[in-house]
Amino acid sequence: MKRALITGITGQDGSYLAELLLEKGYKVYGIVRRTSTTNLERIAHLEGEIELIYADLLDENSLIHALKVAEPDEVYNLASQSFVPASWSQPVLTGEFTALGVTRLLDAIRVVNPRIRFYQASSSEMFGATSEVPQNERTPFHPRSPYGVAKLYGHWITINYRESYGMFACSGILFNHESPRRGLEFVTRKVTHAVARIKYGLQRELRLGNLEARRDWGYAKDYVEAMWLMLQQDEPDDYVIATGETHSVRELCELAFSLVGLDYRDYVIVDPSLFRPADVNLLVGDASKARRRLGWAPKVRFQELIKMMVEVDLALVTEYLAKRQVLESAKPEAHHPAESWEPPVAR
């Protein structure tokens, strides 16, 4: 039985990867930070099937301990401060987790067992303002956010440890990948969540920033398969993972609202305060290397993905309304403000 250790197991990608590895017969360990409000909602259905270890990317000793406990064959580093807008307000913290955290984990692996195979979650945000379209593994990087800069450090330190110590260390340069498990702060989920709330009268408008920004959006469950495939190869390498299609935030809104019979122009408000200090207008990936060497290709198209997300958010809102009705019937005096409600994360 192979053993895997996942940092960021409580996130969107971590939860899908844990499911995939369990299906393949792995013993799965996950690293979680010791906090008073740890959110295990995305992996609650895996209770009893995975083991959690308390550790922190800010503390190399805790990572060494986690590696000794799990004794993994493979380590997947998915943990980071991953919300791009937040990286401007917390640039140093973003660097500590998203950049230096990779170094701490790689060095812990080097100390404990350098034969462990390592996956680093790199990002299309590293390309930023590059002039090449589409972007592939040879495209020059020009990050346009503290997050992109931090990810680029993590990417290069992974290559450095591979070349310096002969470690099996790979980076997946993943373009945007979404799902019903995406956090509410990310634009795709922000839109589909708002569509469901607006449809049921819980919200009146949706404020967004740059509607013309174009992204290459895929399905997270497809993308974690690519992570696993990278660590099954004979030699370590880096791969762009993308659909090769691009859509604007405006197209996203138009599609999502149309799925519930609404016109996005009646509800979406462009808010200048939500524009990034330095935006990236176009990112689209060329995953031909992954197709050729890994045999990987995306299965879910953009339209299917957004339909899936809208349907799940509609179901979550319906579930909430039913529960609220039961509560209000039992205690008519109780107040349940709709505007403050946030749905549970889809599993």
Coordinates of C-alpha atoms in Angstrom, one line a residue:
M1 CA 0.0 0.0 0.0
K2 CA 1.4 3.4 -1.0
R3 CA 1.4 6.2 1.5
A4 CA 0.7 9.9 0.7
L5 CA 0.9 13.1 2.7
I6 CA -1.1 16.1 1.6
T7 CA -0.7 19.6 2.8
G8 CA -3.8 21.7 2.3
I9 CA -6.0 18.6 2.6
T10 CA -8.9 20.7 3.9
G11 CA -9.1 22.8 0.7
Q12 CA -10.8 22.2 -2.6
D13 CA -7.9 20.4 -4.3
G14 CA -6.8 18.5 -1.2
S15 CA -10.2 17.0 -0.7
Y16 CA -10.5 15.8 -4.3
L17 CA -6.9 14.5 -4.2
A18 CA -7.6 12.6 -1.0
E19 CA -10.6 10.9 -2.6
L20 CA -8.6 10.0 -5.7
L21 CA -5.7 8.5 -3.7
L22 CA -8.1 6.5 -1.5
E23 CA -9.7 5.1 -4.6
K24 CA -6.3 4.0 -5.8
G25 CA -5.6 2.2 -2.5
Y26 CA -3.3 4.7 -0.8
K27 CA -3.0 5.2 2.9
V28 CA -3.7 9.0 3.1
Y29 CA -2.4 11.4 5.6
G30 CA -3.2 15.1 5.7
I31 CA -1.5 18.0 7.4
V32 CA -3.7 20.6 9.2
R33 CA -2.8 23.6 11.2
R34 CA -3.6 23.7 14.9
T35 CA -6.1 26.5 15.2
S36 CA -9.3 27.1 17.2
T37 CA -11.4 27.1 14.0
T38 CA -10.1 24.4 11.7
N39 CA -12.6 23.8 8.9
L40 CA -12.8 20.1 8.1
E41 CA -16.1 20.4 6.1
R42 CA -14.7 19.4 2.7
I43 CA -13.2 16.2 4.1
A44 CA -15.9 15.4 6.8
H45 CA -17.2 12.5 4.6
L46 CA -13.7 11.0 4.7
E47 CA -13.6 10.7 8.4
G48 CA -12.1 7.3 9.4
E49 CA -10.5 6.9 6.0
I50 CA -7.7 9.5 6.3
E51 CA -5.4 10.4 9.2
L52 CA -4.7 14.0 10.1
I53 CA -1.4 15.3 11.5
Y54 CA -0.9 18.7 13.1
A55 CA 1.9 20.6 11.4
D56 CA 2.6 24.0 9.9
L57 CA 4.5 25.3 6.8
L58 CA 6.0 28.0 9.1
D59 CA 7.6 25.4 11.3
E60 CA 10.1 22.9 9.7
N61 CA 10.4 20.8 12.9
S62 CA 6.6 20.1 12.8
L63 CA 7.0 19.1 9.1
I64 CA 9.8 16.7 9.9
H65 CA 7.6 15.2 12.6
A66 CA 4.7 14.8 10.2
L67 CA 7.0 13.0 7.6
K68 CA 8.3 10.6 10.3
V69 CA 4.7 9.8 11.3
A70 CA 3.3 9.3 7.8
E71 CA 6.4 7.7 6.2
P72 CA 5.0 8.8 2.8
D73 CA 6.0 7.6 -0.6
E74 CA 4.5 10.8 -2.1
V75 CA 4.0 14.3 -0.7
Y76 CA 1.6 16.8 -2.3
N77 CA 2.1 20.4 -1.3
L78 CA -1.2 22.1 -1.9
A79 CA -1.2 24.5 1.1
S80 CA -0.7 28.2 0.6
Q81 CA -2.3 31.6 1.1
S82 CA -4.0 31.1 -2.2
F83 CA -6.4 34.0 -2.6
V84 CA -4.7 36.5 -5.0
P85 CA -6.4 39.7 -3.8
A86 CA -5.5 39.0 -0.2
S87 CA -1.8 38.8 -1.2
W88 CA -1.7 42.6 -1.5
S89 CA -3.0 43.2 2.0
Q90 CA -0.9 40.3 3.4
P91 CA 2.2 40.2 1.2
V92 CA 4.6 39.0 3.9
L93 CA 2.4 36.3 5.2
T94 CA 1.7 35.2 1.6
G95 CA 5.5 34.9 1.2
E96 CA 6.0 32.9 4.4
F97 CA 3.4 30.3 3.5
T98 CA 3.4 30.2 -0.3
A99 CA 7.2 30.7 -0.9
L100 CA 9.3 29.9 2.2
G101 CA 6.8 27.2 3.2
V102 CA 7.8 25.2 0.1
T103 CA 11.5 25.4 1.1
R104 CA 10.8 24.2 4.6
L105 CA 8.9 21.2 3.3
L106 CA 11.5 20.3 0.7
D107 CA 14.2 20.6 3.3
A108 CA 12.3 18.5 5.7
I109 CA 12.0 15.8 3.0
R110 CA 15.7 16.0 2.2
V111 CA 16.5 15.5 5.9
V112 CA 13.9 12.7 6.6
N113 CA 13.9 10.7 3.3
P114 CA 15.1 12.4 0.0
R115 CA 13.6 9.4 -2.0
I116 CA 10.0 10.8 -1.3
R117 CA 8.4 12.0 -4.5
F118 CA 7.2 15.6 -4.2
Y119 CA 4.5 17.6 -5.9
Q120 CA 4.5 21.4 -5.8
A121 CA 1.3 23.3 -6.7
S122 CA 2.6 26.1 -9.0
S123 CA 0.2 28.5 -10.6
S124 CA -0.6 30.2 -13.9
E125 CA -0.4 33.5 -11.9
M126 CA 3.3 33.2 -12.3
F127 CA 2.9 34.1 -16.0
G128 CA 1.1 37.3 -15.2
A129 CA 1.8 39.9 -17.8
T130 CA 3.8 37.6 -20.1
S131 CA 3.4 38.5 -23.8
E132 CA 3.2 34.9 -25.0
V133 CA -0.2 33.4 -25.7
P134 CA -0.9 30.6 -24.9
Q135 CA 1.5 29.9 -22.0
N136 CA 3.5 26.7 -21.8
E137 CA 6.4 25.3 -19.8
R138 CA 8.9 27.5 -21.7
T139 CA 7.0 30.8 -21.4
P140 CA 8.8 33.6 -19.5
F141 CA 7.3 34.5 -16.1
H142 CA 6.1 38.0 -15.2
P143 CA 4.0 37.7 -12.0
R144 CA 1.7 40.6 -11.2
S145 CA 0.8 40.0 -7.6
P146 CA 2.6 39.1 -4.4
Y147 CA 0.9 35.7 -4.7
G148 CA 2.3 35.2 -8.2
V149 CA 5.8 36.2 -7.0
A150 CA 5.6 33.8 -4.0
K151 CA 4.4 31.0 -6.2
L152 CA 7.3 31.6 -8.6
Y153 CA 9.7 31.3 -5.7
G154 CA 8.1 28.0 -4.7
H155 CA 8.4 26.8 -8.3
W156 CA 12.0 27.7 -8.6
I157 CA 13.1 26.3 -5.2
T158 CA 11.4 23.0 -6.3
I159 CA 13.5 22.9 -9.4
N160 CA 16.6 23.9 -7.4
Y161 CA 16.1 21.0 -5.0
R162 CA 15.5 18.6 -7.9
E163 CA 18.7 19.7 -9.6
S164 CA 20.9 20.1 -6.5
Y165 CA 19.9 17.0 -4.5
G166 CA 18.5 14.7 -7.2
M167 CA 15.1 14.7 -5.6
F168 CA 12.0 13.5 -7.5
A169 CA 10.3 17.0 -7.3
C170 CA 7.7 18.1 -9.8
S171 CA 5.7 21.3 -10.2
G172 CA 2.2 21.4 -11.8
I173 CA 1.6 24.9 -13.3
L174 CA -2.1 24.7 -12.9
F175 CA -4.4 27.2 -14.5
N176 CA -7.7 28.2 -12.7
H177 CA -9.6 25.2 -11.6
E178 CA -13.0 25.4 -9.9
S179 CA -15.7 23.2 -8.4
P180 CA -18.7 23.4 -6.0
R181 CA -16.0 23.1 -3.2
R182 CA -14.4 26.4 -4.2
G183 CA -14.3 29.0 -1.5
L184 CA -16.8 31.9 -1.7
E185 CA -14.1 34.5 -2.1
F186 CA -13.1 33.1 -5.6
V187 CA -14.9 34.7 -8.5
T188 CA -16.5 31.6 -9.9
R189 CA -18.1 30.5 -6.7
K190 CA -18.9 34.1 -5.8
V191 CA -20.9 34.3 -8.9
T192 CA -22.7 30.9 -8.7
H193 CA -23.4 31.5 -5.0
A194 CA -24.9 34.9 -5.7
V195 CA -27.0 33.5 -8.6
A196 CA -28.6 31.0 -6.2
R197 CA -29.2 33.6 -3.5
I198 CA -30.6 36.1 -6.0
K199 CA -32.9 33.5 -7.5
Y200 CA -34.4 32.8 -4.1
G201 CA -34.6 36.5 -3.1
L202 CA -31.8 36.4 -0.5
Q203 CA -29.6 38.8 -2.3
R204 CA -30.3 41.8 -4.6
E205 CA -27.0 42.5 -6.4
L206 CA -23.6 41.2 -7.1
R207 CA -20.5 43.4 -7.0
L208 CA -17.5 42.4 -9.1
G209 CA -14.3 44.0 -10.4
N210 CA -12.9 43.6 -13.9
L211 CA -15.5 41.8 -16.0
E212 CA -13.2 41.7 -19.0
A213 CA -10.4 39.6 -17.4
R214 CA -10.2 36.3 -19.2
R215 CA -9.1 33.0 -17.6
D216 CA -8.6 29.4 -18.5
W217 CA -11.1 27.6 -16.2
G218 CA -11.2 23.9 -15.6
Y219 CA -12.6 21.4 -13.2
A220 CA -10.6 20.8 -10.0
K221 CA -11.3 17.0 -9.9
D222 CA -9.8 16.7 -13.4
Y223 CA -6.7 18.6 -12.3
V224 CA -5.8 16.5 -9.2
E225 CA -5.6 13.5 -11.5
A226 CA -2.8 15.3 -13.3
M227 CA -1.0 15.9 -10.0
W228 CA -1.0 12.1 -9.3
L229 CA 0.1 11.3 -12.8
M230 CA 3.2 13.5 -12.5
L231 CA 4.5 11.5 -9.6
Q232 CA 4.0 8.2 -11.4
Q233 CA 6.5 9.0 -14.2
D234 CA 10.0 7.7 -14.5
E235 CA 11.6 11.1 -14.3
P236 CA 10.4 14.3 -12.5
D237 CA 9.4 17.3 -14.6
D238 CA 7.1 20.3 -14.7
Y239 CA 3.8 20.5 -16.5
V240 CA 1.2 23.1 -17.5
I241 CA -2.3 21.8 -16.7
A242 CA -5.0 23.8 -18.5
T243 CA -8.0 23.4 -20.9
G244 CA -6.7 25.7 -23.6
E245 CA -10.0 27.7 -23.6
T246 CA -10.5 31.2 -22.3
H247 CA -13.6 32.9 -21.0
S248 CA -14.2 36.3 -19.5
V249 CA -15.7 37.1 -16.1
R250 CA -18.6 38.7 -18.1
E251 CA -19.2 35.4 -19.9
L252 CA -19.1 33.6 -16.6
C253 CA -21.8 35.9 -15.3
E254 CA -23.9 35.7 -18.5
L255 CA -23.9 31.9 -18.4
A256 CA -24.5 31.4 -14.7
F257 CA -27.4 33.9 -14.5
S258 CA -29.0 32.5 -17.7
L259 CA -29.1 29.0 -16.1
V260 CA -31.8 30.3 -13.7
G261 CA -33.5 32.4 -16.3
L262 CA -32.0 35.8 -15.2
D263 CA -30.1 38.5 -17.1
Y264 CA -26.8 39.3 -15.3
R265 CA -27.0 42.9 -16.4
D266 CA -29.9 43.4 -14.0
Y267 CA -27.8 42.4 -11.0
V268 CA -24.1 42.7 -11.6
I269 CA -22.5 46.0 -10.5
V270 CA -18.9 46.8 -11.4
D271 CA -17.2 48.1 -8.3
P272 CA -13.9 49.9 -8.9
S273 CA -12.7 49.1 -5.3
L274 CA -12.6 45.4 -6.4
F275 CA -10.1 46.0 -9.2
R276 CA -6.6 44.6 -8.5
P277 CA -3.7 47.0 -8.2
A278 CA -2.0 45.2 -11.1
D279 CA -4.4 42.9 -13.0
V280 CA -3.8 40.1 -15.4
N281 CA -6.2 40.4 -18.4
L282 CA -5.5 37.1 -20.2
L283 CA -4.3 33.7 -19.1
V284 CA -4.7 30.6 -21.3
G285 CA -2.6 27.4 -21.1
D286 CA -1.0 25.0 -23.5
A287 CA -1.1 21.6 -21.9
S288 CA 0.2 19.7 -24.9
K289 CA 3.2 18.3 -22.9
A290 CA 0.8 16.9 -20.3
R291 CA -1.3 15.4 -23.0
R292 CA 1.7 13.8 -24.7
R293 CA 3.6 12.5 -21.7
L294 CA 1.0 12.0 -19.0
G295 CA -1.9 11.1 -21.2
W296 CA -3.9 13.7 -19.4
A297 CA -6.8 15.7 -20.8
P298 CA -9.6 17.7 -19.2
K299 CA -13.0 15.9 -19.1
V300 CA -15.3 18.7 -18.0
R301 CA -15.9 21.7 -20.2
F302 CA -16.5 25.3 -18.9
Q303 CA -20.2 25.2 -19.6
E304 CA -20.6 21.9 -17.7
L305 CA -18.5 23.2 -14.8
I306 CA -20.6 26.3 -14.3
K307 CA -23.8 24.4 -14.6
M308 CA -22.6 22.0 -12.0
M309 CA -21.7 24.8 -9.6
V310 CA -25.0 26.6 -10.0
E311 CA -27.0 23.5 -9.5
V312 CA -25.1 22.7 -6.3
D313 CA -25.5 26.2 -4.9
L314 CA -29.2 26.1 -5.7
A315 CA -29.5 22.9 -3.8
L316 CA -27.6 24.4 -0.8
V317 CA -29.8 27.4 -0.8
T318 CA -32.9 25.3 -1.0
E319 CA -31.6 23.2 1.9
Y320 CA -30.9 26.3 4.0
L321 CA -34.4 27.7 3.3
A322 CA -36.0 24.5 4.4
K323 CA -34.0 24.4 7.6
R324 CA -34.8 28.1 8.3
Q325 CA -38.5 27.5 7.8
V326 CA -38.4 24.6 10.3
L327 CA -36.6 26.8 12.8
E328 CA -38.9 29.7 12.4
S329 CA -41.9 27.4 12.8
A330 CA -40.6 26.0 16.0
K331 CA -39.5 29.4 17.3
P332 CA -41.4 32.2 15.6
E333 CA -39.6 34.9 17.6
A334 CA -36.1 33.8 16.3
H335 CA -34.5 36.0 13.8
H336 CA -32.5 34.5 11.0
P337 CA -31.0 37.3 8.8
A338 CA -30.8 36.1 5.2
E339 CA -28.0 38.6 4.3
S340 CA -25.6 37.1 6.8
W341 CA -26.1 33.5 5.8
E342 CA -23.3 31.6 4.0
P343 CA -23.9 28.1 2.7
P344 CA -22.0 25.0 3.8
V345 CA -19.2 23.9 1.4
A346 CA -20.3 21.2 -1.0
R347 CA -18.8 17.8 -0.5

